mmCIF file of C-alpha atoms in Angstrom:
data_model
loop_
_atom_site.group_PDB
_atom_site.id
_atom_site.type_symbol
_atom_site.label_atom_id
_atom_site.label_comp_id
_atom_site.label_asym_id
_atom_site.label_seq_id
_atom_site.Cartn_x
_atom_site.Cartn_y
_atom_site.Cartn_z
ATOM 1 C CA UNK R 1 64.664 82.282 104.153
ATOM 2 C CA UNK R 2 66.433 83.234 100.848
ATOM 3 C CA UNK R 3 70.132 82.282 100.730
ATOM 4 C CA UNK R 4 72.663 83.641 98.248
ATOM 5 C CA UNK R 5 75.781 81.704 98.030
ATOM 6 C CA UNK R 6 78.810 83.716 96.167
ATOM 7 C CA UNK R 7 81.321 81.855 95.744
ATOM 8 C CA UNK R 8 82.885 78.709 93.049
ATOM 9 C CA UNK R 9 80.740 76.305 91.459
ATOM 10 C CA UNK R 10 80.053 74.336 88.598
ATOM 11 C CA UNK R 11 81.759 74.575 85.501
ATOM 12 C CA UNK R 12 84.899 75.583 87.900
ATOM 13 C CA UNK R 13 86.269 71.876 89.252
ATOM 14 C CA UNK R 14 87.552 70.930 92.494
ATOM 15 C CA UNK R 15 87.025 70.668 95.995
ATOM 16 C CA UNK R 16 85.733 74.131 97.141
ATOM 17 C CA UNK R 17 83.250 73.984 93.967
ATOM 18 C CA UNK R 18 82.194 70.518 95.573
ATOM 19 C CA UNK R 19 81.625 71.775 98.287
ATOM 20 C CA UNK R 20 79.609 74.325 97.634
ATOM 21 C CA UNK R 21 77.303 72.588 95.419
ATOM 22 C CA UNK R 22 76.487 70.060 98.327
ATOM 23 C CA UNK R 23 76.265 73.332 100.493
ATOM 24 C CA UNK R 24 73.839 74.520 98.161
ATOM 25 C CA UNK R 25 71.862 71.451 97.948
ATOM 26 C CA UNK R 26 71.285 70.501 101.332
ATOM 27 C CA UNK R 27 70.008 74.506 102.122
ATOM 28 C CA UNK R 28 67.958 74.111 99.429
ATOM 29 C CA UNK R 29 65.978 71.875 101.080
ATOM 30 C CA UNK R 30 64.243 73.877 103.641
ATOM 31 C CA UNK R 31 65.325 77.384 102.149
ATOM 32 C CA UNK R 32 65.193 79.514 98.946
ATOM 33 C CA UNK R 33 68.626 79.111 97.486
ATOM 34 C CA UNK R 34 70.339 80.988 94.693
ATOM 35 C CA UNK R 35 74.023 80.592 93.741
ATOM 36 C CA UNK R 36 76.117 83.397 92.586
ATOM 37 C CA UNK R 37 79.154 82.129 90.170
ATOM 38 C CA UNK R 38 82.324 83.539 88.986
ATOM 39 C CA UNK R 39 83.325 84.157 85.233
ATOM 40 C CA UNK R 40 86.760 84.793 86.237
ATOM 41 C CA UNK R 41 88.407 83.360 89.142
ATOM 42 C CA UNK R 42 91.759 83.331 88.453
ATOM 43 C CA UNK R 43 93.378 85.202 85.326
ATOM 44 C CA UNK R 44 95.202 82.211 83.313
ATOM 45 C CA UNK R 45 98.549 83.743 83.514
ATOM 46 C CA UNK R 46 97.939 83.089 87.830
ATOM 47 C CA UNK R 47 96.565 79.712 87.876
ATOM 48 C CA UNK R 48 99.049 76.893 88.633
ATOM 49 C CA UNK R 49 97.170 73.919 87.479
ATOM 50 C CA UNK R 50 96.184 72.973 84.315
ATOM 51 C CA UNK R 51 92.565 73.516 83.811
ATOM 52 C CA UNK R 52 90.294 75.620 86.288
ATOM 53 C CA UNK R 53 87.749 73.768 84.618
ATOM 54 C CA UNK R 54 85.703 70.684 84.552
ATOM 55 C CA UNK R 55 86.295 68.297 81.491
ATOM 56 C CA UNK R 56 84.379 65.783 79.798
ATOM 57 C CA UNK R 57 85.036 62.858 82.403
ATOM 58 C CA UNK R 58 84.818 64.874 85.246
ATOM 59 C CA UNK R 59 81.142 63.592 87.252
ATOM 60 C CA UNK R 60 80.850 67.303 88.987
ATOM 61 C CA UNK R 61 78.048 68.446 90.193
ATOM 62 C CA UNK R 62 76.296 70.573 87.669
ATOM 63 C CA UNK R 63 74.558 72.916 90.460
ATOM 64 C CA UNK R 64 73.007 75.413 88.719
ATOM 65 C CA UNK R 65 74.507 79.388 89.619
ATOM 66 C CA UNK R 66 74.442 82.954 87.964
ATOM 67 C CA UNK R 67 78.049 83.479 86.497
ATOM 68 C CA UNK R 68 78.247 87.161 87.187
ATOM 69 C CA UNK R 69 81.649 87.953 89.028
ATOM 70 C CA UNK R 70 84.783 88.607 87.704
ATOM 71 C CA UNK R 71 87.715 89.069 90.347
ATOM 72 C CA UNK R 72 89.639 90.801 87.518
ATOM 73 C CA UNK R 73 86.498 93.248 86.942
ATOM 74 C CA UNK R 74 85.522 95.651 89.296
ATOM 75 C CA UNK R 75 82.294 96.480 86.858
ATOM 76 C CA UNK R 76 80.940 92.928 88.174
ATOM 77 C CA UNK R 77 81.402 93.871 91.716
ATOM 78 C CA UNK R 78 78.573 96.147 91.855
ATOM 79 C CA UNK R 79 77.062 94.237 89.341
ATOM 80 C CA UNK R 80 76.753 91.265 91.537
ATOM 81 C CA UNK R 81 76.009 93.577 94.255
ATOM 82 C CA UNK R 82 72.977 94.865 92.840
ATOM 83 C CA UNK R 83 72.108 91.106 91.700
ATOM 84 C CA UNK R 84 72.276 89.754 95.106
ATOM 85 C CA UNK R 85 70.147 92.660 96.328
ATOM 86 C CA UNK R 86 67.778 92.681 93.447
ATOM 87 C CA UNK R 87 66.971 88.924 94.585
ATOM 88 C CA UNK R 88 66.368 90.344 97.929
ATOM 89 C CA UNK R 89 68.548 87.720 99.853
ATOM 90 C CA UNK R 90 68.132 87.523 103.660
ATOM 91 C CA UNK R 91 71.587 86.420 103.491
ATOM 92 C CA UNK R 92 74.864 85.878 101.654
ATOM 93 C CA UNK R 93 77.286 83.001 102.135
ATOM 94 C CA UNK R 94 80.674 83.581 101.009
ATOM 95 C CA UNK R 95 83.854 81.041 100.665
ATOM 96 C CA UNK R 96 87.054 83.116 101.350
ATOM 97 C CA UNK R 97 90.566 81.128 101.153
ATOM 98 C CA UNK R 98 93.441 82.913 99.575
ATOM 99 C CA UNK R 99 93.512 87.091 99.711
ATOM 100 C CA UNK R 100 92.939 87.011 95.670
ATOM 101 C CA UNK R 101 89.245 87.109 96.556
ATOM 102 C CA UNK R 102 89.420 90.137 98.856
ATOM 103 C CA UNK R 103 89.268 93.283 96.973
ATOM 104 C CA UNK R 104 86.261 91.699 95.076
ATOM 105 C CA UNK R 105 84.068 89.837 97.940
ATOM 106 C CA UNK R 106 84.921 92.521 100.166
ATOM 107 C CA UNK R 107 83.453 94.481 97.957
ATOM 108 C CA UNK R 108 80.066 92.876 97.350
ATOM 109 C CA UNK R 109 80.191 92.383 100.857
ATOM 110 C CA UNK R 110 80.244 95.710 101.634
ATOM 111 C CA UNK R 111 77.687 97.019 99.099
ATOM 112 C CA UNK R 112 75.020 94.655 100.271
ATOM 113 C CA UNK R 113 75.750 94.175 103.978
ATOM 114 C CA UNK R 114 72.974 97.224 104.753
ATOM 115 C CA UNK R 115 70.575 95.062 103.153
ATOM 116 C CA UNK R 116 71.544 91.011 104.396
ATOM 117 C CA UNK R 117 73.455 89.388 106.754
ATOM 118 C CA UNK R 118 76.858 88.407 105.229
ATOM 119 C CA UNK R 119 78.874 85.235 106.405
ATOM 120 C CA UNK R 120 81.885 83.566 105.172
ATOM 121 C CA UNK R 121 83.310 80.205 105.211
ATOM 122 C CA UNK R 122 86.955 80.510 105.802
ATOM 123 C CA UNK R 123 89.095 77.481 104.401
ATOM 124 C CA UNK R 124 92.170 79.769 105.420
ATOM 125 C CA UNK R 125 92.814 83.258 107.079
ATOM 126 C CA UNK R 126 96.421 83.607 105.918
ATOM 127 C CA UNK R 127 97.278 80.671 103.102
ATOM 128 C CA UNK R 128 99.966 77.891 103.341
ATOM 129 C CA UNK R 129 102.021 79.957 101.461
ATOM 130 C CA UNK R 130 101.918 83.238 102.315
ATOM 131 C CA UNK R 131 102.930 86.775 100.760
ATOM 132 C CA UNK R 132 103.257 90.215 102.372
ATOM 133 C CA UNK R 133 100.132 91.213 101.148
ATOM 134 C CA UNK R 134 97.859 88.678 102.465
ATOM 135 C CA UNK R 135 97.136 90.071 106.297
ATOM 136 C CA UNK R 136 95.855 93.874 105.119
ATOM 137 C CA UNK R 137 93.582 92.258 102.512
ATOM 138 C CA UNK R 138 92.126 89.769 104.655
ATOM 139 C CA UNK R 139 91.763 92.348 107.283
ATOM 140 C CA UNK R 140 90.287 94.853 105.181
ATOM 141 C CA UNK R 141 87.824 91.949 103.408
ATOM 142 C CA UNK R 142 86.774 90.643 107.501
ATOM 143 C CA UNK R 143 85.849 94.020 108.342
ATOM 144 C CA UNK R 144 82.925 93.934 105.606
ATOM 145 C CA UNK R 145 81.437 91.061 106.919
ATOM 146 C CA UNK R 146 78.748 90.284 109.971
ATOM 147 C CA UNK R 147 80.067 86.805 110.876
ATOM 148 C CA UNK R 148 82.797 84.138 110.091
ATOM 149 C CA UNK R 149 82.624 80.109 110.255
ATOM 150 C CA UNK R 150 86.033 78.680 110.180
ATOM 151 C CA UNK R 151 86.170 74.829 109.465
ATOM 152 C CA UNK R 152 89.140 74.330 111.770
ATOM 153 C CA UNK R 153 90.381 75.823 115.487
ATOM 154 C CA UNK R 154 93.461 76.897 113.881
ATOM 155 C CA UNK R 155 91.850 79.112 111.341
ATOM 156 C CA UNK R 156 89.865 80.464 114.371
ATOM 157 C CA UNK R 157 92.988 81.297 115.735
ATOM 158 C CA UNK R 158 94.208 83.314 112.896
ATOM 159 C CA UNK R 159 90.759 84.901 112.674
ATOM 160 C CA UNK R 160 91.105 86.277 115.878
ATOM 161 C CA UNK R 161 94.623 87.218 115.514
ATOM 162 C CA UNK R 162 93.632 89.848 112.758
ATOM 163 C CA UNK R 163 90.590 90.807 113.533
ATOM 164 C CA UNK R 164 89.442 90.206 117.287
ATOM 165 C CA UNK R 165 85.912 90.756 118.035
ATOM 166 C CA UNK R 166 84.231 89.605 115.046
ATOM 167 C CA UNK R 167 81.843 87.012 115.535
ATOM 168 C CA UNK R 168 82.792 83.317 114.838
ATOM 169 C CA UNK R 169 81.422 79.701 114.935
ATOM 170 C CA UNK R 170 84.166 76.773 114.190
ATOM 171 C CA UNK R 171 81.845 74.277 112.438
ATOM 172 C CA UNK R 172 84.828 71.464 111.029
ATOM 173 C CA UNK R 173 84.352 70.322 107.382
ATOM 174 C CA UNK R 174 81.433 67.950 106.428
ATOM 175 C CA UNK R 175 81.950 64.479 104.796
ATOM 176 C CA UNK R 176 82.176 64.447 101.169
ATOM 177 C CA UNK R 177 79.129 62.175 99.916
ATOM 178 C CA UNK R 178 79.137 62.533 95.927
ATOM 179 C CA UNK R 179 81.834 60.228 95.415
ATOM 180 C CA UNK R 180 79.703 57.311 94.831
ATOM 181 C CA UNK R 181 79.424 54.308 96.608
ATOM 182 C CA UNK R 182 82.954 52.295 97.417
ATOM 183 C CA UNK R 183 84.354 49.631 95.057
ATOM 184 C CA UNK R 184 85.915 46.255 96.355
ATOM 185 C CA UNK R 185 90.010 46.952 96.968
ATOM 186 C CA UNK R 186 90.564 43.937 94.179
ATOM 187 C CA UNK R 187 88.618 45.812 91.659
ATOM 188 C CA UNK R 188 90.367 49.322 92.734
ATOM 189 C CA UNK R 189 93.973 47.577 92.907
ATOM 190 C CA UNK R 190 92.965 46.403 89.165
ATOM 191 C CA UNK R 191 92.124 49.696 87.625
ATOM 192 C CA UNK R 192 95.316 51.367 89.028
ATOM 193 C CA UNK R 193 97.579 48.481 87.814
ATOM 194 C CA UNK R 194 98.757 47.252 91.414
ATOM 195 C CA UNK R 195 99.530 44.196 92.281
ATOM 196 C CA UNK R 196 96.760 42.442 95.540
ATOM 197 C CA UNK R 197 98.196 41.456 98.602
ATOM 198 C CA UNK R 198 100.159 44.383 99.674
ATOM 199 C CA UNK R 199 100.228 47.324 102.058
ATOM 200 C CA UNK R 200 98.995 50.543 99.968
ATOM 201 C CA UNK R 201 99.864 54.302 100.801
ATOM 202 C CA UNK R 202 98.021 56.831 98.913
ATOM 203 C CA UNK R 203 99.149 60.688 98.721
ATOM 204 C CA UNK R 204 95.733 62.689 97.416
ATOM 205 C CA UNK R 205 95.178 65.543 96.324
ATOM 206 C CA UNK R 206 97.004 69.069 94.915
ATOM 207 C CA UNK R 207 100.532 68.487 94.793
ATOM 208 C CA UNK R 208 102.247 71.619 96.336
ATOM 209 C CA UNK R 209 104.960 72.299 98.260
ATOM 210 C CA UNK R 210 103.323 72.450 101.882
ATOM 211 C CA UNK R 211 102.088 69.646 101.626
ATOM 212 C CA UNK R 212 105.047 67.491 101.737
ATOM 213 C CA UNK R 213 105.424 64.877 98.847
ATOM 214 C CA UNK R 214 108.851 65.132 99.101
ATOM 215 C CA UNK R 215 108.974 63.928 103.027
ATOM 216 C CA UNK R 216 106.662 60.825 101.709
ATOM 217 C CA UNK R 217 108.812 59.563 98.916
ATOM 218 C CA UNK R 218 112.308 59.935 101.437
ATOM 219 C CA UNK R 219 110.085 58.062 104.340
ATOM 220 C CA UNK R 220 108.834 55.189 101.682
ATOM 221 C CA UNK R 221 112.177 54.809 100.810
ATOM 222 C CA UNK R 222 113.257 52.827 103.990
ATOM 223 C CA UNK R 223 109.787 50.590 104.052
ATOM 224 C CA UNK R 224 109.854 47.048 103.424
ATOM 225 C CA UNK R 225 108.963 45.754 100.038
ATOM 226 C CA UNK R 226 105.312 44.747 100.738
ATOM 227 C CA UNK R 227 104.631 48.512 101.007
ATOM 228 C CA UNK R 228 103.178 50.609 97.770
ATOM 229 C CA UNK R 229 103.027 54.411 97.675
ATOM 230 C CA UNK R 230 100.351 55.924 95.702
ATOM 231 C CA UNK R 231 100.211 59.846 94.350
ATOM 232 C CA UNK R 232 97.236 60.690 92.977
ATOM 233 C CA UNK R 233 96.871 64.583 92.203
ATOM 234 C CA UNK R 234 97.746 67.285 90.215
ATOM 235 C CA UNK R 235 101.088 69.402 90.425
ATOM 236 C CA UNK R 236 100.622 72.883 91.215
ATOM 237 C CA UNK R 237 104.107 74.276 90.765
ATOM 238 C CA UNK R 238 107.268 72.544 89.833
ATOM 239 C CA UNK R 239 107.112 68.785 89.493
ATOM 240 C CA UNK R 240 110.991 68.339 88.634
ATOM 241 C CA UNK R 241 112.200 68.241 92.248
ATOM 242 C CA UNK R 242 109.339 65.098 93.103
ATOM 243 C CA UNK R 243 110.356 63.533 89.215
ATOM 244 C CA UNK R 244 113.871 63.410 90.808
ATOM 245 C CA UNK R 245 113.066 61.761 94.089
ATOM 246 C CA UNK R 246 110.799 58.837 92.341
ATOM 247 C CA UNK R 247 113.615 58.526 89.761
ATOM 248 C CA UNK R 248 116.352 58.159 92.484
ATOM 249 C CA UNK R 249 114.430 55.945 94.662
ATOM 250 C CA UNK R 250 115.425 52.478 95.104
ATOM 251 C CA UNK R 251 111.831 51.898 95.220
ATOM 252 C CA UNK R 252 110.502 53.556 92.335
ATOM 253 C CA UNK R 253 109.257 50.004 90.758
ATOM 254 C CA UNK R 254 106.631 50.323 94.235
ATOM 255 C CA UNK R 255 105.685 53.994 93.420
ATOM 256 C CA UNK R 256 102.430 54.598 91.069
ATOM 257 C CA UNK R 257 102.038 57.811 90.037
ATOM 258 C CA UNK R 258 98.791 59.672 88.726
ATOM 259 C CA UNK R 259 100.165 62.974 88.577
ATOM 260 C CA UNK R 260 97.015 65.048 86.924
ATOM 261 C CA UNK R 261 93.541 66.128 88.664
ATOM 262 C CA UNK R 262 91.525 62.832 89.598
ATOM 263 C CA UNK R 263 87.827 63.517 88.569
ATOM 264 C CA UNK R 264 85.161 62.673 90.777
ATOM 265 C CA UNK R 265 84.116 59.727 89.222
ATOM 266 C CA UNK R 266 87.817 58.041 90.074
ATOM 267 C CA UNK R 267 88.058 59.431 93.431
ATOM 268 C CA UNK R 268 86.822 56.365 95.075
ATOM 269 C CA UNK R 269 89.367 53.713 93.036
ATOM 270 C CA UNK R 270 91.994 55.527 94.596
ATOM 271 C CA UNK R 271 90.334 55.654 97.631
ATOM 272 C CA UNK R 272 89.046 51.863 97.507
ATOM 273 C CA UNK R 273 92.529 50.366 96.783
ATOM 274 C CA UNK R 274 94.122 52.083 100.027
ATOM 275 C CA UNK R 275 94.810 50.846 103.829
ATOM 276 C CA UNK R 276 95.666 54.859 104.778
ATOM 277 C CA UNK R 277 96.119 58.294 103.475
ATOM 278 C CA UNK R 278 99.051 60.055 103.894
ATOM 279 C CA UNK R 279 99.133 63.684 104.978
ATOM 280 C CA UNK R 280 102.664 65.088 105.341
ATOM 281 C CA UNK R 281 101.871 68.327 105.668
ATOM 282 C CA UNK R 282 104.533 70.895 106.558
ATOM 283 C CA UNK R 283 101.646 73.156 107.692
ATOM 284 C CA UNK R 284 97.781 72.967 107.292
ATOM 285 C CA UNK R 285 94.396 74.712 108.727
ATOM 286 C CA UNK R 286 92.206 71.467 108.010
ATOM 287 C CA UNK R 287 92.265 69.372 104.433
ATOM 288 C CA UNK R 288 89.078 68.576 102.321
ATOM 289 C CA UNK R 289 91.063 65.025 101.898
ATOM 290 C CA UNK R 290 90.425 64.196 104.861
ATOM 291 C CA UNK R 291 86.559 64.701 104.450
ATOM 292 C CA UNK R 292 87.272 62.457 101.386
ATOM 293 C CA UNK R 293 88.949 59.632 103.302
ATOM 294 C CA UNK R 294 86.286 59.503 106.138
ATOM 295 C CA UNK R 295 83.139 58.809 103.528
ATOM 296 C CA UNK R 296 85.799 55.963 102.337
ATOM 297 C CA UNK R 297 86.773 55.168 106.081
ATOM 298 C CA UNK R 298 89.831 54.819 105.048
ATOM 299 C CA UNK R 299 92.462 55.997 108.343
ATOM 300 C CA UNK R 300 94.748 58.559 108.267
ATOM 301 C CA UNK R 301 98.318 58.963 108.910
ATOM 302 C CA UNK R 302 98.804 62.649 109.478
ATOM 303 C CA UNK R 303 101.978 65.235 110.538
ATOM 304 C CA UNK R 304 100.809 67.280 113.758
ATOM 305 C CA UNK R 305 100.242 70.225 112.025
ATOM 306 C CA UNK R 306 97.199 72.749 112.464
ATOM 307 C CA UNK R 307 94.251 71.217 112.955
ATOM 308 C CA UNK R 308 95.200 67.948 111.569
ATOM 309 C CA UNK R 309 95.763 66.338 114.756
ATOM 310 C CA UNK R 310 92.521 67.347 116.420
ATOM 311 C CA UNK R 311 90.636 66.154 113.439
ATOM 312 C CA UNK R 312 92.243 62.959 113.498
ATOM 313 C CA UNK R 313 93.450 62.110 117.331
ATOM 314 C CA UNK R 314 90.646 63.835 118.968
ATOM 315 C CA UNK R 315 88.147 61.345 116.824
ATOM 316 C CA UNK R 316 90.390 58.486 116.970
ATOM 317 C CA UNK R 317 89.967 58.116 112.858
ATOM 318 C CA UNK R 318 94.089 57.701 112.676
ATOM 319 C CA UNK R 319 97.816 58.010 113.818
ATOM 320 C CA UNK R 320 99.891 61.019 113.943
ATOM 321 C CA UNK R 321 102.836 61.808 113.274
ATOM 322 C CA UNK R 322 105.256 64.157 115.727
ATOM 323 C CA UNK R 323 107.324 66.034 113.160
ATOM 324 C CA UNK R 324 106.976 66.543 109.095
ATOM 325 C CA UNK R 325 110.434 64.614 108.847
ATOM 326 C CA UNK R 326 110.962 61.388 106.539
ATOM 327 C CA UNK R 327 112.243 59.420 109.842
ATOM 328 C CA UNK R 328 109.405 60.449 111.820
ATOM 329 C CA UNK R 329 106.854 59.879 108.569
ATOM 330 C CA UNK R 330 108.346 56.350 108.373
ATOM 331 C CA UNK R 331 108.313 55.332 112.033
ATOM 332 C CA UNK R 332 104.847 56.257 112.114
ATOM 333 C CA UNK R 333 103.654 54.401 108.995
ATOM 334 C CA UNK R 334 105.290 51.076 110.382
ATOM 335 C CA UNK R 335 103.508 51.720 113.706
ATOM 336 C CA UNK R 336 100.018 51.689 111.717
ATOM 337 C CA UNK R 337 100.348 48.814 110.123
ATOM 338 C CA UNK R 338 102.617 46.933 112.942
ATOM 339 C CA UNK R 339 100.091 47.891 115.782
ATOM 340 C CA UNK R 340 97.165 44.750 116.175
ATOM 341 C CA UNK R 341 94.032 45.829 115.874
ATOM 342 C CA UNK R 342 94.905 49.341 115.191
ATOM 343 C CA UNK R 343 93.151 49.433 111.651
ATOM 344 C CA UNK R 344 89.805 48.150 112.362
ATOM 345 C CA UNK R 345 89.570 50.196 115.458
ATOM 346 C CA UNK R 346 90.251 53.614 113.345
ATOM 347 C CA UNK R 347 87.294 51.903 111.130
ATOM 348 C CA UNK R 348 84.998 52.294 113.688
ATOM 349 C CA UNK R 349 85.707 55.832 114.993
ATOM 350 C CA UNK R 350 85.277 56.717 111.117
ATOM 351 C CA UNK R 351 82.024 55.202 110.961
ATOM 352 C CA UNK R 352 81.026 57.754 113.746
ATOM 353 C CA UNK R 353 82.536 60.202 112.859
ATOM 354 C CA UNK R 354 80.790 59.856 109.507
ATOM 355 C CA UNK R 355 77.779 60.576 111.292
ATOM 356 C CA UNK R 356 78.510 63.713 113.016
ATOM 357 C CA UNK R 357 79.744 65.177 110.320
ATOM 358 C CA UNK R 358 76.531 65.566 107.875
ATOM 359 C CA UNK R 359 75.925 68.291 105.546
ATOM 360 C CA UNK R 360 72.213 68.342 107.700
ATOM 361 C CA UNK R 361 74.214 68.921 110.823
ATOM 362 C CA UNK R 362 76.494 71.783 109.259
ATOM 363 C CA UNK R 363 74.094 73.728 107.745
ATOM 364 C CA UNK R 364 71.694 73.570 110.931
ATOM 365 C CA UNK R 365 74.840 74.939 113.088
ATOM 366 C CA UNK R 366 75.585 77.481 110.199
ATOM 367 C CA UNK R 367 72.043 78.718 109.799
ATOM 368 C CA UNK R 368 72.176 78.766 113.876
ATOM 369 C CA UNK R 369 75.008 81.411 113.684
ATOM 370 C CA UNK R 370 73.810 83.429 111.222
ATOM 371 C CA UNK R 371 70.767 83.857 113.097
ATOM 372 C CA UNK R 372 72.183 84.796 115.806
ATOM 373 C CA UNK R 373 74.298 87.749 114.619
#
């Protein structure tokens, strides 16, 4: 089978490109694979962060794609349209998580759909942070596609919700395994500059508002002083409001802060040096973090949000917390740690979980979709 995947890759960094390349790889082990690339994904004067880009000490996967598409560009849609086509794919994967991509993938979609079977990967139907516009895009993008795979039962929901009928497979988010192999916590603790012997916290990941930084730093306030809080990620939006917090904290001397993109070659000394992730999360669909923190098996302590708690309560790989509130956040770090046993037995269901969730085992169920449509 020939499989065209449209969507981020390598030089763009982060998780979805990560993804995609280890999407990539592991089809292109019984399949023809070709990846189709961006040249413009976001127009600088949109992008939050700092750098859409890899840089120097950035280990990314260097999968190799065809940089053809240009969201800004509507030349490039048919362009890549007549690519895709030209290759004679039997079918085109697609990533869709934020209405920016709509007018352009829904495009190609369209233009090649007579031709291939088209399927998308949806991280999100509406985002975290959502605008007026969002719902008729994403509509009008779902209606050019054959069939959707949403990584989480809430997304499934909000599939459904705007547009019922179309076809849909929830397959939940693979395990990240291109982080390299884990580093001894004393070695980890070293490299960050934190003191052994303690209880570590570590916030990963994009800093933005939904995701609730600001509940962490007000629940760490009222931990003991054995407790550490680590934020490792880069700010995507204001970072004044957080500065304050840390500033005003009468822990701040227990806070470490990393507040830029982590490369992948770092990932796992944050990872390494932890006892749990936090996820605050004032609202989610599902979180590559937590695909991060399972190939570390390190547990998770998680808001009940979206999909969040069926990820981590229905595997048993962590504790949840009732309400995104600093009270609640706090109770239920102290019940983590204060519970015997509780650790080592999240350990285990990580371990298992670690082998249900293979890239194999995804793109079997994905390929088992698409041929079903």
């Amino acid at each position: 089978m020939k499989i065209a995947i449209l969507s981020c890759l390598y030089p763009f960094r982060g998780g979805i490109a990560q993804f995609n390349a280890a999407l990539a790889r592991e089809l292109g082990r019984d399949h023809i694979v070709k990846a189709f690339n961006f040249t413009t994904q976001y127009p600088p004067l949109l992008f939050p962060g700092k750098t859409q880009y890899v840089t120097p000490e950035d280990k990314a996967d260097n999968y190799p794609s065809e940089r053809i598409l240009s969201t800004v560009n509507p030349f490039t849609w048919s362009r890549t349209a007549r690519a895709i086509e030209e290759w004679g794919a039997d079918v085109l994967i697609m990533r869709y998580w934020m209405s920016w991509f709509a007018p352009s993938l829904g495009w190609v979609a369209r233009r090649v759909g007579d031709r291939c079977k088209v399927v998308v990967i949806t991280d999100n139907i509406i985002p975290h942070e959502p605008h007026f516009f969002d719902a008729p895009l994403t509509k009008w993008f779902l209606k050019g596609v054959d069939g959707c795979v949403p990584l989480s039962d809430s997304v499934a929901s909000e599939l459904q919700a705007l547009s019922p009928g179309k076809p849909f497979q929830v397959i939940p988010h693979p395990v990240y395994n291109h982080f390299g192999d884990p580093v001894s916590r004393g070695s980890a603790e070293d490299a960050l500059g934190i003191p052994h012997g303690g209880r570590n916290l570590l916030f990963f990941g994009l800093i933005r508002k939904y995701k609730g930084l600001d509940i962490l730093l007000r629940a760490f306030d009222g931990l003991p002083r054995d407790y550490r809080l680590v934020i490792a990620g880069e700010p995507y939006g204001d970072f004044s409001e957080y500065r304050r917090l840390i500033d005003d904290s009468p822990a701040k001397d227990r806070i470490y802060l990393f507040d830029r993109y982590i490369p992948d070659g770092e990932v796992r000394t944050f990872m390494c040096a932890s006892d749990a992730v936090v996820l605050p999360y004032r609202s989610a669909t599902q979180s590559g973090v937590n695909a991060v923190a399972l190939h570390f098996e390190v547990p998770m302590i998680v808001t009940d949000t979206g999909s969040l708690k069926a990820t981590v309560e229905g595997a048993g790989t962590g504790l949840i917390v009732d309400k995104p509130e600093p009270e609640c956040v706090r109770e239920g770090i102290l019940r983590f740690f204060g519970t015997p046993g509780l650790q080592e037995e999240c350990k285990k269901h990580i371990r298992t979980q670690k082998e249900l969730l293979s890239w194999s085992g995804f793109c079997k169920r994905l390929l088992s979709f698409t041929e079903s449509l």
